[in-house]
Amino acid sequence: MTYFTKLPAVLLLADGTVFYGKAAGKIGTTTGEICFNTGMTGYQEIFTDPSYFGQIMVATNAHIGNYGIANDEVESGHIQIAGLVCKNYNITYSRKQADESIQDYFQQQNIVGISDIDTRQLVRHIRDKGAMNAIISSEILDIEELKARLEEVPSMDGLELSSQVSTTETYTFGSEDAKYRVAVLDLGVKKNILRNFDDRDVYAKVYPARTSFKEMEEFKPSGYFISNGPGDPAAMPYAIDTVKEILAADKPMFGICLGHQLLALANDIPTKKMFNGHRGLNHPVKNIIINHCEVTSQNHGFGVVPEAVRASDKVEITHVNLNDQSIEGIRVKDKKAFSVQYHPESSPGPHDSRYLFDQFIESMK
């Protein structure tokens, strides 16, 4: 286990707000859009979720690293966040099942972070001012130099990132003898989504983000899955066109998170960047079709425009967020195509939303 002397570090937000703390992880500098996650556990799953690519994550829980790092508790092959901000950065850990400390993990994967700051004050600031770009450094402490570097960072609005996190080569998951075949368009897919398909007798073939519908059809899939992922969905015309082709062919389709936004865009419903997004394990969502409430895990900074969904004659609303009434689920009229904005494969405590995978399987029968 690595022990180190905590060096000074600084966090600068795009609006000029400065926080001083201590270095965590690799000594260096990192940039990205700052956002916060309200989850009390699951920090490793958050670190490795491709949907967080390009983002600096603020952990609202007071202790990060306290139960160590386990090699099998990942959602992708490596850490995806651009940097970490936390209150207490715990290098020592107590869990016997852990394989290493968070410090060893971050150093191996070149992740820069900052700890020992007032994360409550920071989260209140983001809630009031909205998500914005930020820079963390434990090697440069000059604020003017950091401001100059931060000005070069592009806005998440209009940024296409899925092709950067997608697989570069097609691969399969599950048994080739499974009852169902699903073509997965990988825009940043999480491993637990594939595990949920495997649990339901699905043989999944995972394709790079820019794969054509024609190529995926060669697999002769029973249905199509459009995955979660990072960036602005409106900056992905290639994926929107693929979704339109799947709909035109009248194939069963299920979308999660980014996949939900792309299904909306394919039906002429615009998306927008949210003020500070939904990220955490405790968001209440109501299934208005069956009058059922779910405790959900969420991670998104973009959403569909509610007024446009309500005005659409192509889709109907299936789920709404009980905190702010944002649209959490839709289905296409007269098609076997539906999507949700949240993550049914996650475990925010209960498994309230796993039925959506069963619903997709049912549509393929």
CSV table of C-alpha atoms in Angstrom, one decimal:
chain,number,residue,atom,x,y,z
A,1,MET,CA,0.0,0.0,0.0
A,2,THR,CA,1.3,3.5,-1.0
A,3,TYR,CA,1.7,6.2,1.6
A,4,PHE,CA,2.6,9.7,0.6
A,5,THR,CA,2.8,13.2,2.0
A,6,LYS,CA,-0.2,15.3,0.9
A,7,LEU,CA,1.1,18.1,-1.3
A,8,PRO,CA,-1.0,21.3,-1.9
A,9,ALA,CA,-3.5,21.3,-4.8
A,10,VAL,CA,-5.9,23.8,-6.2
A,11,LEU,CA,-9.3,23.6,-7.9
A,12,LEU,CA,-10.3,26.5,-10.2
A,13,LEU,CA,-13.8,26.8,-11.7
A,14,ALA,CA,-14.6,28.5,-14.9
A,15,ASP,CA,-16.4,31.3,-13.0
A,16,GLY,CA,-13.2,32.1,-11.1
A,17,THR,CA,-14.0,30.4,-7.9
A,18,VAL,CA,-11.0,28.8,-6.2
A,19,PHE,CA,-10.7,26.0,-3.7
A,20,TYR,CA,-7.4,25.0,-2.0
A,21,GLY,CA,-6.8,21.5,-0.8
A,22,LYS,CA,-4.4,18.5,-0.9
A,23,ALA,CA,-3.2,16.4,-3.8
A,24,ALA,CA,-4.9,13.0,-4.4
A,25,GLY,CA,-3.8,10.4,-6.9
A,26,LYS,CA,-1.1,11.4,-9.5
A,27,ILE,CA,0.7,14.7,-9.1
A,28,GLY,CA,-0.3,16.7,-12.2
A,29,THR,CA,-3.1,18.8,-13.9
A,30,THR,CA,-6.4,17.8,-15.3
A,31,THR,CA,-9.5,19.5,-16.8
A,32,GLY,CA,-13.1,18.7,-17.5
A,33,GLU,CA,-16.7,19.6,-16.8
A,34,ILE,CA,-17.3,19.5,-13.0
A,35,CYS,CA,-20.3,17.7,-11.7
A,36,PHE,CA,-21.3,15.9,-8.5
A,37,ASN,CA,-22.7,12.5,-7.6
A,38,THR,CA,-24.8,12.0,-4.5
A,39,GLY,CA,-24.2,8.2,-4.1
A,40,MET,CA,-23.1,7.0,-0.7
A,41,THR,CA,-21.3,4.0,-2.1
A,42,GLY,CA,-20.2,2.7,-5.5
A,43,TYR,CA,-17.3,5.1,-6.1
A,44,GLN,CA,-15.4,2.5,-8.2
A,45,GLU,CA,-18.4,2.0,-10.4
A,46,ILE,CA,-18.6,5.7,-10.9
A,47,PHE,CA,-14.9,6.1,-11.7
A,48,THR,CA,-15.2,3.5,-14.5
A,49,ASP,CA,-18.5,4.5,-16.0
A,50,PRO,CA,-17.8,5.6,-19.6
A,51,SER,CA,-20.7,8.1,-19.3
A,52,TYR,CA,-18.4,10.2,-17.0
A,53,PHE,CA,-15.7,10.5,-19.6
A,54,GLY,CA,-14.3,14.1,-19.7
A,55,GLN,CA,-15.9,15.0,-16.3
A,56,ILE,CA,-14.4,16.0,-13.0
A,57,MET,CA,-16.4,14.2,-10.4
A,58,VAL,CA,-17.2,15.7,-7.0
A,59,ALA,CA,-18.2,13.0,-4.4
A,60,THR,CA,-20.7,14.3,-2.0
A,61,ASN,CA,-20.1,11.4,0.4
A,62,ALA,CA,-17.5,12.4,3.0
A,63,HIS,CA,-15.2,9.4,2.6
A,64,ILE,CA,-13.8,8.1,-0.7
A,65,GLY,CA,-11.5,5.1,-0.8
A,66,ASN,CA,-12.4,3.8,2.6
A,67,TYR,CA,-13.4,0.3,1.3
A,68,GLY,CA,-10.5,0.1,-1.2
A,69,ILE,CA,-10.5,-1.1,-4.8
A,70,ALA,CA,-11.7,-4.5,-6.0
A,71,ASN,CA,-10.7,-5.5,-9.5
A,72,ASP,CA,-14.0,-7.0,-10.5
A,73,GLU,CA,-16.1,-4.0,-9.4
A,74,VAL,CA,-15.7,-2.0,-12.7
A,75,GLU,CA,-18.0,-0.9,-15.4
A,76,SER,CA,-15.3,-0.7,-18.1
A,77,GLY,CA,-11.6,-1.5,-18.6
A,78,HIS,CA,-10.2,1.6,-16.9
A,79,ILE,CA,-11.1,4.8,-15.0
A,80,GLN,CA,-13.1,7.2,-17.2
A,81,ILE,CA,-13.5,10.3,-15.0
A,82,ALA,CA,-11.1,13.2,-15.8
A,83,GLY,CA,-10.4,13.9,-12.1
A,84,LEU,CA,-11.8,13.5,-8.6
A,85,VAL,CA,-12.8,16.1,-5.9
A,86,CYS,CA,-13.5,14.8,-2.4
A,87,LYS,CA,-13.5,15.7,1.3
A,88,ASN,CA,-11.6,12.7,2.8
A,89,TYR,CA,-9.4,10.7,0.6
A,90,ASN,CA,-8.8,7.4,2.4
A,91,ILE,CA,-5.7,5.6,1.4
A,92,THR,CA,-6.0,3.0,4.1
A,93,TYR,CA,-9.0,0.6,3.8
A,94,SER,CA,-10.6,-2.1,5.9
A,95,ARG,CA,-12.3,-4.5,3.4
A,96,LYS,CA,-10.6,-7.8,3.1
A,97,GLN,CA,-12.0,-8.3,-0.4
A,98,ALA,CA,-10.2,-5.2,-1.8
A,99,ASP,CA,-7.2,-5.7,-4.0
A,100,GLU,CA,-5.5,-2.3,-3.6
A,101,SER,CA,-5.8,1.2,-2.3
A,102,ILE,CA,-7.4,4.1,-4.2
A,103,GLN,CA,-4.0,5.8,-4.3
A,104,ASP,CA,-2.3,2.9,-6.0
A,105,TYR,CA,-5.3,2.6,-8.4
A,106,PHE,CA,-5.1,6.3,-9.3
A,107,GLN,CA,-1.4,6.4,-9.7
A,108,GLN,CA,-1.4,3.4,-12.0
A,109,GLN,CA,-4.1,5.0,-14.2
A,110,ASN,CA,-2.7,8.6,-14.1
A,111,ILE,CA,-5.7,10.2,-12.4
A,112,VAL,CA,-5.3,13.6,-10.8
A,113,GLY,CA,-7.5,14.6,-7.8
A,114,ILE,CA,-7.9,17.0,-4.9
A,115,SER,CA,-9.1,16.3,-1.4
A,116,ASP,CA,-9.5,18.2,1.9
A,117,ILE,CA,-11.9,20.8,0.5
A,118,ASP,CA,-15.4,21.7,1.6
A,119,THR,CA,-17.4,19.7,-0.8
A,120,ARG,CA,-20.7,20.8,0.7
A,121,GLN,CA,-19.8,24.4,-0.2
A,122,LEU,CA,-18.7,23.3,-3.7
A,123,VAL,CA,-21.8,21.4,-4.4
A,124,ARG,CA,-24.0,24.3,-3.3
A,125,HIS,CA,-22.1,26.5,-5.6
A,126,ILE,CA,-22.6,24.1,-8.6
A,127,ARG,CA,-26.3,23.8,-7.7
A,128,ASP,CA,-26.6,27.6,-7.8
A,129,LYS,CA,-24.3,28.3,-10.8
A,130,GLY,CA,-24.7,25.1,-12.9
A,131,ALA,CA,-22.2,22.7,-14.3
A,132,MET,CA,-19.1,24.3,-15.7
A,133,ASN,CA,-15.6,23.5,-16.7
A,134,ALA,CA,-12.9,23.3,-14.0
A,135,ILE,CA,-9.2,22.5,-13.6
A,136,ILE,CA,-7.4,20.6,-10.8
A,137,SER,CA,-3.6,20.9,-10.4
A,138,SER,CA,-1.1,19.8,-7.8
A,139,GLU,CA,1.9,21.0,-10.0
A,140,ILE,CA,0.7,24.5,-11.0
A,141,LEU,CA,-0.5,26.7,-8.2
A,142,ASP,CA,-0.5,30.0,-10.1
A,143,ILE,CA,-4.1,31.0,-10.6
A,144,GLU,CA,-3.5,33.1,-13.7
A,145,GLU,CA,-1.7,30.2,-15.4
A,146,LEU,CA,-4.5,27.9,-14.5
A,147,LYS,CA,-7.1,30.4,-15.9
A,148,ALA,CA,-5.3,30.4,-19.2
A,149,ARG,CA,-5.3,26.6,-19.4
A,150,LEU,CA,-8.9,26.4,-18.5
A,151,GLU,CA,-10.0,28.8,-21.2
A,152,GLU,CA,-8.7,26.3,-23.8
A,153,VAL,CA,-11.1,23.5,-22.5
A,154,PRO,CA,-14.1,23.1,-24.8
A,155,SER,CA,-17.7,23.1,-23.5
A,156,MET,CA,-19.5,19.8,-23.1
A,157,ASP,CA,-22.3,21.4,-25.1
A,158,GLY,CA,-21.8,20.2,-28.7
A,159,LEU,CA,-19.1,17.8,-27.8
A,160,GLU,CA,-19.1,14.3,-29.4
A,161,LEU,CA,-17.3,11.8,-27.0
A,162,SER,CA,-18.9,8.4,-27.5
A,163,SER,CA,-16.6,7.4,-30.3
A,164,GLN,CA,-13.7,8.0,-27.9
A,165,VAL,CA,-14.9,5.5,-25.3
A,166,SER,CA,-16.6,2.9,-27.6
A,167,THR,CA,-14.9,-0.4,-28.3
A,168,THR,CA,-12.6,-0.3,-31.4
A,169,GLU,CA,-13.4,-3.9,-32.3
A,170,THR,CA,-16.6,-6.0,-32.2
A,171,TYR,CA,-16.8,-8.6,-29.4
A,172,THR,CA,-19.4,-10.9,-27.9
A,173,PHE,CA,-20.8,-11.5,-24.4
A,174,GLY,CA,-22.7,-14.5,-23.2
A,175,SER,CA,-23.4,-18.0,-24.6
A,176,GLU,CA,-23.5,-18.5,-28.3
A,177,ASP,CA,-26.3,-21.0,-27.7
A,178,ALA,CA,-28.5,-18.4,-25.9
A,179,LYS,CA,-32.2,-18.1,-27.0
A,180,TYR,CA,-31.9,-14.4,-28.0
A,181,ARG,CA,-29.4,-12.4,-29.9
A,182,VAL,CA,-29.0,-8.7,-29.2
A,183,ALA,CA,-26.8,-6.2,-31.2
A,184,VAL,CA,-25.4,-3.7,-28.8
A,185,LEU,CA,-24.4,-0.3,-30.2
A,186,ASP,CA,-21.6,0.7,-27.8
A,187,LEU,CA,-21.6,4.4,-27.1
A,188,GLY,CA,-20.0,3.8,-23.7
A,189,VAL,CA,-21.8,0.6,-22.5
A,190,LYS,CA,-21.4,-0.5,-18.9
A,191,LYS,CA,-20.4,-4.1,-18.1
A,192,ASN,CA,-23.4,-4.7,-15.8
A,193,ILE,CA,-25.8,-4.1,-18.8
A,194,LEU,CA,-24.1,-7.0,-20.6
A,195,ARG,CA,-24.3,-9.1,-17.4
A,196,ASN,CA,-28.1,-8.4,-17.2
A,197,PHE,CA,-28.5,-9.6,-20.8
A,198,ASP,CA,-26.5,-12.7,-20.1
A,199,ASP,CA,-28.7,-13.5,-17.1
A,200,ARG,CA,-31.7,-13.4,-19.5
A,201,ASP,CA,-30.4,-15.9,-22.0
A,202,VAL,CA,-29.1,-13.3,-24.4
A,203,TYR,CA,-26.0,-13.6,-26.7
A,204,ALA,CA,-24.9,-10.0,-27.2
A,205,LYS,CA,-22.6,-8.7,-29.9
A,206,VAL,CA,-21.1,-5.4,-29.1
A,207,TYR,CA,-20.3,-3.0,-32.0
A,208,PRO,CA,-18.2,0.2,-32.2
A,209,ALA,CA,-20.2,3.5,-32.1
A,210,ARG,CA,-20.1,4.2,-35.8
A,211,THR,CA,-21.2,0.7,-37.0
A,212,SER,CA,-23.9,0.8,-39.6
A,213,PHE,CA,-27.3,-0.8,-39.2
A,214,LYS,CA,-26.5,-3.0,-42.3
A,215,GLU,CA,-23.4,-4.5,-40.6
A,216,MET,CA,-25.3,-5.2,-37.4
A,217,GLU,CA,-28.1,-6.9,-39.3
A,218,GLU,CA,-25.6,-9.5,-40.5
A,219,PHE,CA,-25.6,-10.9,-36.9
A,220,LYS,CA,-29.4,-11.6,-37.4
A,221,PRO,CA,-30.2,-10.1,-33.9
A,222,SER,CA,-33.6,-10.6,-32.2
A,223,GLY,CA,-33.3,-6.9,-31.0
A,224,TYR,CA,-31.1,-3.9,-30.7
A,225,PHE,CA,-29.7,-2.1,-27.7
A,226,ILE,CA,-28.5,1.5,-27.8
A,227,SER,CA,-26.2,2.1,-24.8
A,228,ASN,CA,-25.4,4.9,-22.4
A,229,GLY,CA,-22.4,7.1,-23.1
A,230,PRO,CA,-20.8,10.6,-22.7
A,231,GLY,CA,-21.2,13.9,-24.5
A,232,ASP,CA,-23.9,15.8,-26.4
A,233,PRO,CA,-26.4,13.5,-28.2
A,234,ALA,CA,-27.2,16.2,-30.7
A,235,ALA,CA,-23.6,16.0,-31.9
A,236,MET,CA,-24.1,12.4,-32.9
A,237,PRO,CA,-25.9,12.4,-36.3
A,238,TYR,CA,-24.3,9.0,-37.2
A,239,ALA,CA,-26.0,7.4,-34.2
A,240,ILE,CA,-29.3,9.2,-34.8
A,241,ASP,CA,-29.4,7.9,-38.3
A,242,THR,CA,-28.7,4.3,-37.1
A,243,VAL,CA,-31.6,4.5,-34.7
A,244,LYS,CA,-33.9,5.8,-37.4
A,245,GLU,CA,-32.9,2.8,-39.6
A,246,ILE,CA,-33.6,0.3,-36.7
A,247,LEU,CA,-37.1,2.0,-36.3
A,248,ALA,CA,-37.8,1.9,-40.0
A,249,ALA,CA,-37.0,-1.8,-40.0
A,250,ASP,CA,-39.5,-2.3,-37.1
A,251,LYS,CA,-37.0,-4.1,-34.9
A,252,PRO,CA,-37.3,-4.4,-31.1
A,253,MET,CA,-35.1,-1.7,-29.5
A,254,PHE,CA,-34.2,-0.7,-26.0
A,255,GLY,CA,-32.2,2.4,-25.1
A,256,ILE,CA,-30.6,3.6,-21.8
A,257,CYS,CA,-29.4,7.1,-20.9
A,258,LEU,CA,-27.7,8.4,-24.1
A,259,GLY,CA,-29.7,5.7,-26.0
A,260,HIS,CA,-32.9,7.3,-24.6
A,261,GLN,CA,-31.8,10.8,-25.9
A,262,LEU,CA,-31.0,9.3,-29.3
A,263,LEU,CA,-34.4,7.6,-29.6
A,264,ALA,CA,-36.0,11.0,-28.9
A,265,LEU,CA,-33.8,12.8,-31.5
A,266,ALA,CA,-34.6,10.1,-34.0
A,267,ASN,CA,-38.3,11.0,-33.5
A,268,ASP,CA,-37.7,14.8,-34.0
A,269,ILE,CA,-37.6,15.5,-30.2
A,270,PRO,CA,-34.7,17.8,-29.3
A,271,THR,CA,-32.4,17.5,-26.3
A,272,LYS,CA,-30.9,20.1,-24.1
A,273,LYS,CA,-28.0,20.5,-21.7
A,274,MET,CA,-29.3,20.5,-18.1
A,275,PHE,CA,-28.4,23.1,-15.5
A,276,ASN,CA,-26.4,20.6,-13.4
A,277,GLY,CA,-27.8,17.2,-14.4
A,278,HIS,CA,-28.9,14.1,-12.4
A,279,ARG,CA,-26.2,12.0,-10.8
A,280,GLY,CA,-26.7,9.7,-7.9
A,281,LEU,CA,-28.3,6.6,-6.5
A,282,ASN,CA,-31.5,8.0,-5.1
A,283,HIS,CA,-33.6,9.6,-7.8
A,284,PRO,CA,-37.4,8.8,-7.6
A,285,VAL,CA,-39.0,7.9,-10.9
A,286,LYS,CA,-42.7,7.1,-11.6
A,287,ASN,CA,-43.8,4.6,-14.2
A,288,ILE,CA,-47.0,6.4,-15.2
A,289,ILE,CA,-48.2,3.4,-17.2
A,290,ILE,CA,-48.5,1.1,-14.2
A,291,ASN,CA,-48.5,3.8,-11.4
A,292,HIS,CA,-45.3,2.4,-9.9
A,293,CYS,CA,-42.4,4.3,-8.3
A,294,GLU,CA,-38.8,3.3,-8.6
A,295,VAL,CA,-35.6,4.3,-6.7
A,296,THR,CA,-33.2,4.8,-9.6
A,297,SER,CA,-29.5,5.4,-10.3
A,298,GLN,CA,-28.8,8.2,-12.7
A,299,ASN,CA,-26.0,9.9,-14.5
A,300,HIS,CA,-26.7,12.4,-17.2
A,301,GLY,CA,-26.1,16.0,-18.0
A,302,PHE,CA,-28.4,16.2,-21.1
A,303,GLY,CA,-32.1,15.5,-21.3
A,304,VAL,CA,-35.0,15.5,-23.7
A,305,VAL,CA,-37.1,18.6,-23.9
A,306,PRO,CA,-40.3,17.8,-22.0
A,307,GLU,CA,-42.6,20.2,-24.0
A,308,ALA,CA,-41.5,18.6,-27.2
A,309,VAL,CA,-42.1,15.1,-25.9
A,310,ARG,CA,-45.6,16.0,-24.8
A,311,ALA,CA,-46.4,17.6,-28.2
A,312,SER,CA,-45.1,14.6,-30.2
A,313,ASP,CA,-47.5,12.4,-32.0
A,314,LYS,CA,-44.7,9.7,-32.5
A,315,VAL,CA,-43.9,8.8,-28.9
A,316,GLU,CA,-45.6,8.6,-25.5
A,317,ILE,CA,-44.2,9.2,-22.0
A,318,THR,CA,-43.8,6.2,-19.8
A,319,HIS,CA,-41.7,7.5,-16.9
A,320,VAL,CA,-41.2,10.9,-15.1
A,321,ASN,CA,-38.8,12.2,-12.5
A,322,LEU,CA,-40.7,12.9,-9.3
A,323,ASN,CA,-38.1,15.6,-8.2
A,324,ASP,CA,-38.4,17.9,-11.3
A,325,GLN,CA,-40.9,16.2,-13.6
A,326,SER,CA,-38.3,15.7,-16.3
A,327,ILE,CA,-38.9,12.9,-18.8
A,328,GLU,CA,-37.3,9.6,-17.8
A,329,GLY,CA,-38.9,7.2,-20.2
A,330,ILE,CA,-40.6,7.0,-23.6
A,331,ARG,CA,-41.9,4.5,-26.1
A,332,VAL,CA,-42.5,4.8,-29.8
A,333,LYS,CA,-46.1,4.4,-30.8
A,334,ASP,CA,-46.8,1.3,-32.9
A,335,LYS,CA,-43.2,0.1,-32.5
A,336,LYS,CA,-41.4,-2.2,-30.1
A,337,ALA,CA,-39.0,0.6,-29.2
A,338,PHE,CA,-38.6,2.2,-25.8
A,339,SER,CA,-36.0,3.8,-23.6
A,340,VAL,CA,-35.3,5.2,-20.2
A,341,GLN,CA,-33.0,8.0,-19.0
A,342,TYR,CA,-31.9,6.3,-15.9
A,343,HIS,CA,-29.8,3.1,-15.3
A,344,PRO,CA,-31.9,-0.1,-14.6
A,345,GLU,CA,-28.7,-2.2,-14.5
A,346,SER,CA,-27.5,-0.4,-11.4
A,347,SER,CA,-28.2,-1.3,-7.8
A,348,PRO,CA,-29.1,1.9,-5.9
A,349,GLY,CA,-30.1,-0.4,-3.1
A,350,PRO,CA,-33.2,-2.1,-4.6
A,351,HIS,CA,-33.4,-3.6,-8.1
A,352,ASP,CA,-36.6,-1.7,-8.8
A,353,SER,CA,-36.0,-1.2,-12.5
A,354,ARG,CA,-34.6,-4.6,-13.6
A,355,TYR,CA,-38.1,-5.4,-15.1
A,356,LEU,CA,-37.1,-3.2,-18.1
A,357,PHE,CA,-34.7,-5.9,-19.3
A,358,ASP,CA,-37.5,-8.4,-19.0
A,359,GLN,CA,-39.8,-6.1,-21.0
A,360,PHE,CA,-37.2,-5.9,-23.7
A,361,ILE,CA,-36.9,-9.7,-23.8
A,362,GLU,CA,-40.7,-10.0,-24.0
A,363,SER,CA,-40.7,-7.7,-27.1
A,364,MET,CA,-38.3,-10.1,-28.8
A,365,LYS,CA,-40.4,-13.2,-28.4
